[in-house]
Coordinates of C-alpha atoms in Angstrom, one line a residue:
M1 CA 0.0 0.0 0.0
S2 CA 2.9 2.4 0.8
I3 CA 4.5 1.6 -2.5
D4 CA 1.3 2.7 -4.3
V5 CA 1.2 6.0 -2.3
K6 CA 4.9 6.7 -3.2
S7 CA 4.3 6.0 -6.8
R8 CA 1.4 8.3 -6.9
A9 CA 3.4 11.0 -5.2
A10 CA 6.2 10.6 -7.7
Q11 CA 3.8 11.2 -10.6
P12 CA 4.2 14.6 -12.4
I13 CA 1.7 17.3 -11.8
A14 CA -1.0 17.4 -14.4
P15 CA -1.2 20.4 -16.7
E16 CA -4.6 21.4 -15.2
S17 CA -3.0 21.5 -11.7
K18 CA -0.1 23.6 -13.0
A19 CA -2.6 26.1 -14.6
A20 CA -4.6 26.2 -11.4
A21 CA -1.4 26.9 -9.4
R22 CA -0.4 29.7 -11.8
K23 CA -3.9 31.3 -11.4
R24 CA -3.5 31.3 -7.6
S25 CA -0.1 33.0 -7.8
P26 CA 0.1 36.7 -6.8
M27 CA 1.4 37.8 -10.2
A28 CA -1.4 36.0 -12.0
T29 CA -4.0 37.6 -9.7
L30 CA -2.4 41.0 -10.3
G31 CA -2.4 40.5 -14.0
R32 CA -6.1 39.5 -14.0
T33 CA -6.9 42.5 -11.8
L34 CA -5.1 44.9 -14.3
Q35 CA -7.0 43.3 -17.2
Y36 CA -10.4 43.9 -15.5
A37 CA -9.3 47.4 -14.6
A38 CA -8.4 48.2 -18.2
L39 CA -11.7 46.7 -19.4
V40 CA -13.7 48.8 -17.0
T41 CA -11.8 51.9 -18.1
V42 CA -12.5 51.2 -21.7
V43 CA -16.2 50.6 -21.0
L44 CA -16.6 53.8 -18.9
T45 CA -14.8 55.8 -21.6
A46 CA -17.4 54.7 -24.1
I47 CA -20.5 54.8 -21.8
V48 CA -19.9 58.1 -20.0
P49 CA -20.0 60.4 -23.1
M50 CA -23.1 58.5 -24.4
Y51 CA -24.8 58.9 -21.0
W52 CA -24.1 62.7 -21.0
I53 CA -25.5 63.0 -24.5
V54 CA -28.7 61.3 -23.5
V55 CA -29.1 63.2 -20.3
N56 CA -28.6 66.6 -21.9
A57 CA -30.9 65.8 -24.7
I58 CA -33.9 65.2 -22.4
R59 CA -33.4 68.1 -19.9
P60 CA -33.9 71.9 -20.4
D61 CA -31.1 74.2 -21.4
S62 CA -31.4 76.1 -18.1
E63 CA -30.5 72.9 -16.2
I64 CA -27.7 72.2 -18.6
A65 CA -26.1 75.6 -18.0
A66 CA -26.6 75.4 -14.2
Y67 CA -23.5 75.2 -12.0
P68 CA -22.5 72.9 -10.5
P69 CA -23.8 70.4 -13.1
T70 CA -26.0 67.5 -12.0
I71 CA -25.5 63.9 -13.0
F72 CA -29.1 63.0 -13.0
P73 CA -31.8 65.3 -14.7
K74 CA -34.2 67.1 -12.4
E75 CA -36.7 67.8 -15.1
L76 CA -37.4 65.8 -18.3
T77 CA -38.4 67.5 -21.6
F78 CA -38.7 66.4 -25.2
K79 CA -38.7 70.0 -26.5
H80 CA -35.3 69.6 -28.1
F81 CA -36.5 66.6 -30.3
I82 CA -39.7 68.4 -31.2
D83 CA -37.8 71.5 -32.3
L84 CA -35.2 69.4 -34.1
F85 CA -37.8 67.9 -36.5
E86 CA -40.6 70.5 -36.6
V87 CA -38.5 73.7 -36.6
Y88 CA -35.3 72.6 -38.3
G89 CA -36.6 69.7 -40.4
F90 CA -33.8 67.4 -39.4
Q91 CA -35.5 64.4 -41.0
Q92 CA -34.4 65.7 -44.4
Y93 CA -30.7 65.4 -43.4
L94 CA -31.3 61.9 -42.0
T95 CA -32.9 60.9 -45.3
N96 CA -29.9 62.2 -47.2
S97 CA -27.5 60.2 -45.0
L98 CA -29.6 57.1 -45.3
I99 CA -29.7 57.3 -49.1
V100 CA -26.0 58.1 -49.6
S101 CA -24.8 55.5 -47.0
S102 CA -27.1 52.7 -48.3
I103 CA -26.1 53.2 -51.9
A104 CA -22.4 53.4 -51.0
T105 CA -22.6 50.2 -48.8
V106 CA -24.4 48.2 -51.5
I107 CA -22.1 49.1 -54.3
A108 CA -19.0 48.6 -52.1
L109 CA -20.2 45.2 -51.0
V110 CA -21.0 44.0 -54.6
F111 CA -17.7 45.0 -56.0
G112 CA -15.8 44.0 -52.8
I113 CA -17.4 40.5 -52.9
M114 CA -16.6 39.9 -56.5
A115 CA -13.0 41.2 -56.2
A116 CA -12.3 39.4 -53.0
Y117 CA -13.5 36.1 -54.5
A118 CA -11.4 36.5 -57.6
M119 CA -8.3 37.4 -55.6
S120 CA -8.8 34.3 -53.3
R121 CA -9.5 31.8 -56.1
F122 CA -7.5 32.8 -59.1
E123 CA -3.8 33.1 -59.3
F124 CA -2.7 36.0 -61.6
K125 CA 0.3 38.2 -61.7
G126 CA 0.2 41.1 -59.2
V127 CA -2.6 39.8 -57.0
R128 CA -0.6 40.3 -53.9
A129 CA 0.4 43.8 -55.0
V130 CA -3.3 44.7 -55.6
G131 CA -4.2 43.6 -52.1
E132 CA -1.5 45.6 -50.5
L133 CA -2.2 48.7 -52.6
S134 CA -5.9 48.4 -51.6
L135 CA -4.9 48.4 -47.9
L136 CA -2.6 51.3 -48.5
A137 CA -5.4 53.3 -50.2
Y138 CA -7.6 52.7 -47.2
L139 CA -5.0 53.8 -44.7
L140 CA -4.4 57.0 -46.6
P141 CA -5.8 60.0 -44.6
P142 CA -8.8 61.5 -46.5
I143 CA -7.5 65.0 -45.8
L144 CA -4.6 64.4 -48.1
V145 CA -6.8 63.9 -51.1
L146 CA -9.6 66.4 -50.2
V147 CA -8.2 69.2 -52.4
P148 CA -7.6 67.3 -55.6
I149 CA -11.0 65.4 -55.3
T150 CA -12.8 68.7 -54.7
Q151 CA -11.1 70.2 -57.8
I152 CA -12.0 67.2 -60.0
L153 CA -15.6 67.0 -58.9
F154 CA -16.3 70.8 -59.1
G155 CA -14.3 71.0 -62.3
N156 CA -16.6 68.4 -64.0
G157 CA -19.8 69.9 -62.6
L158 CA -20.3 67.1 -60.0
G159 CA -20.1 69.3 -56.9
D160 CA -23.1 69.4 -54.6
N161 CA -24.2 66.1 -56.0
R162 CA -25.4 63.3 -53.7
A163 CA -24.7 60.6 -56.4
A164 CA -21.1 61.8 -56.7
L165 CA -20.8 61.8 -53.0
A166 CA -22.0 58.1 -52.9
V167 CA -19.5 57.1 -55.6
L168 CA -16.7 58.9 -53.6
Y169 CA -17.7 56.9 -50.5
V170 CA -17.5 53.7 -52.6
A171 CA -14.0 54.6 -53.7
T172 CA -12.9 55.1 -50.1
L173 CA -14.7 52.1 -48.5
L174 CA -14.1 49.5 -51.2
P175 CA -10.5 48.8 -50.1
F176 CA -11.7 48.1 -46.6
A177 CA -14.5 45.8 -47.8
L178 CA -12.1 44.0 -50.2
W179 CA -9.4 43.4 -47.5
I180 CA -11.9 42.1 -45.0
L181 CA -13.9 39.9 -47.4
R182 CA -10.7 38.4 -48.9
S183 CA -9.8 36.7 -45.6
Y184 CA -13.2 35.0 -45.5
F185 CA -13.0 33.7 -49.0
S186 CA -9.4 32.6 -48.5
G187 CA -10.4 30.6 -45.4
L188 CA -13.2 28.6 -47.2
G189 CA -12.3 25.2 -48.5
I190 CA -12.8 24.6 -52.2
D191 CA -14.0 21.0 -51.9
T192 CA -17.7 21.7 -51.8
E193 CA -17.3 24.3 -54.5
E194 CA -15.6 21.9 -56.8
A195 CA -18.2 19.2 -56.0
A196 CA -20.9 21.6 -57.0
M197 CA -19.2 22.3 -60.3
I198 CA -18.7 18.5 -60.9
D199 CA -22.5 18.1 -60.3
G200 CA -23.2 20.6 -63.1
C201 CA -23.0 24.1 -61.5
T202 CA -21.1 26.8 -63.3
R203 CA -18.4 28.7 -61.5
F204 CA -20.9 31.5 -60.9
G205 CA -23.6 29.0 -59.8
A206 CA -21.3 27.4 -57.3
F207 CA -20.4 30.9 -56.0
I208 CA -24.0 31.8 -55.5
R209 CA -25.2 28.5 -54.0
V210 CA -22.2 27.3 -52.1
V211 CA -19.7 30.1 -51.3
L212 CA -22.0 33.1 -50.5
P213 CA -24.1 31.2 -47.8
Q214 CA -20.9 30.3 -46.0
T215 CA -19.7 33.9 -45.9
L216 CA -22.9 35.6 -44.8
P217 CA -21.6 36.4 -41.3
G218 CA -18.5 38.1 -42.8
I219 CA -20.6 39.9 -45.4
A220 CA -23.0 41.1 -42.6
S221 CA -20.2 42.4 -40.4
T222 CA -18.5 44.1 -43.4
A223 CA -21.8 45.7 -44.4
I224 CA -22.3 47.1 -40.9
F225 CA -18.9 48.6 -40.6
T226 CA -19.0 50.0 -44.1
F227 CA -22.5 51.6 -43.5
N228 CA -21.3 53.0 -40.2
A229 CA -18.2 54.6 -41.9
A230 CA -20.4 56.2 -44.6
W231 CA -23.0 57.3 -42.1
S232 CA -20.4 58.9 -39.9
E233 CA -18.3 60.6 -42.6
Y234 CA -18.0 64.4 -42.2
L235 CA -15.1 65.8 -44.2
F236 CA -16.1 65.1 -47.8
A237 CA -19.8 65.7 -47.1
S238 CA -19.2 69.1 -45.5
T239 CA -16.9 70.2 -48.3
L240 CA -18.7 68.9 -51.4
M241 CA -22.3 69.6 -50.4
T242 CA -22.9 73.3 -50.8
S243 CA -26.7 73.3 -50.6
N244 CA -28.2 72.9 -47.1
E245 CA -31.1 70.7 -48.3
K246 CA -28.6 68.2 -49.7
L247 CA -26.4 67.9 -46.6
P248 CA -26.1 64.6 -44.7
A249 CA -26.9 64.6 -41.0
N250 CA -23.4 65.0 -39.6
P251 CA -22.5 68.2 -41.3
A252 CA -26.0 69.5 -40.9
V253 CA -25.5 69.6 -37.2
F254 CA -23.4 72.8 -37.8
L255 CA -26.6 74.5 -39.0
L256 CA -28.0 74.2 -35.5
M257 CA -25.4 76.5 -34.2
G258 CA -25.9 80.3 -34.2
H259 CA -23.5 82.8 -35.7
M260 CA -22.1 83.6 -32.2
G261 CA -21.8 80.0 -31.1
T262 CA -24.0 77.3 -29.6
E263 CA -27.5 78.6 -28.8
S264 CA -28.9 75.3 -27.4
W265 CA -26.7 72.5 -26.1
G266 CA -29.9 70.4 -25.6
L267 CA -30.7 70.8 -29.3
L268 CA -27.2 69.7 -30.3
M269 CA -27.3 66.7 -28.0
A270 CA -30.7 65.7 -29.4
A271 CA -29.3 65.9 -32.9
A272 CA -26.2 63.8 -31.9
L273 CA -28.4 61.2 -30.2
T274 CA -30.7 61.0 -33.3
I275 CA -27.6 60.4 -35.5
I276 CA -26.1 57.8 -33.2
L277 CA -29.4 55.9 -32.6
P278 CA -29.9 54.2 -36.0
V279 CA -26.3 52.8 -36.0
M280 CA -26.8 51.5 -32.5
I281 CA -30.1 49.8 -33.4
L282 CA -28.3 48.3 -36.5
F283 CA -25.5 46.9 -34.3
F284 CA -27.9 45.4 -31.8
M285 CA -30.1 43.8 -34.5
A286 CA -27.1 42.2 -36.2
Q287 CA -25.1 41.5 -33.1
K288 CA -25.2 37.7 -33.6
W289 CA -23.9 37.9 -37.1
L290 CA -21.4 40.6 -36.3
V291 CA -19.7 38.6 -33.5
A292 CA -19.7 35.4 -35.7
G293 CA -18.2 37.4 -38.6
L294 CA -15.5 38.9 -36.5
T295 CA -14.5 35.7 -34.9
E296 CA -14.5 33.7 -38.1
G297 CA -12.6 36.4 -39.9
A298 CA -10.0 36.4 -37.1
V299 CA -9.5 32.7 -37.4
K300 CA -9.5 32.5 -41.1
G301 CA -7.5 35.6 -41.8

């Protein structure tokens, strides 16, 4: 019996026991605490400004200007939202943003899907260079190309044109869509695709019936981020759109400010919340697909 006990004592510690011992060590505990502290800091950094926007959008300007400021509103009002839509007609600017962003997202996805599939399935000279140049084009700061793009568009009579703005968004967002979607197509096996072509499908038929259904999470996540980038864009829209009625929502917020500065912080906060809310709803509705697309892209890319 004693021999059995000694033999068991001589056995090496299992990996699970070693991992548990490391977790109980002071350094591991400190590291875990720092991780949670960093996570809480990031969450608070994102939540606190959003909370302040919501609070100031639903309380009167007199309470916003009061000192010291209060964290919780003492009086609730929806006057800012009523003025935003009835007095300033902000729904027109939201419609402009929705039209331009939707068109840009759809076109960027269509061309991005086709180009990403071709780059992941066909070997041709310069394919790697095309992918790297597309990433470089996306990383290029928009402010560097603002002046030449403005001269080209206004020189050809395309200034103050929502269709031209949508095409410009496609040009800036297509490299992002191409780079993200390429990783999904590269991570898919070609066995089922080749089996479909052996059974009589054309290349395009196999692409539609076999490849696209497997990449729906990636397409959904790419569409959400592309739409958000187009919806939130300010620089090109504020420069190229010279008519107030054609402005998207982001640059139209400037119209809510008086000549001498901000006249109503509550009105500005209501406009900011109105712009943020559609994107937040979109993210919550597509959360399942978004998480799946991000994780699969991280593994496959």
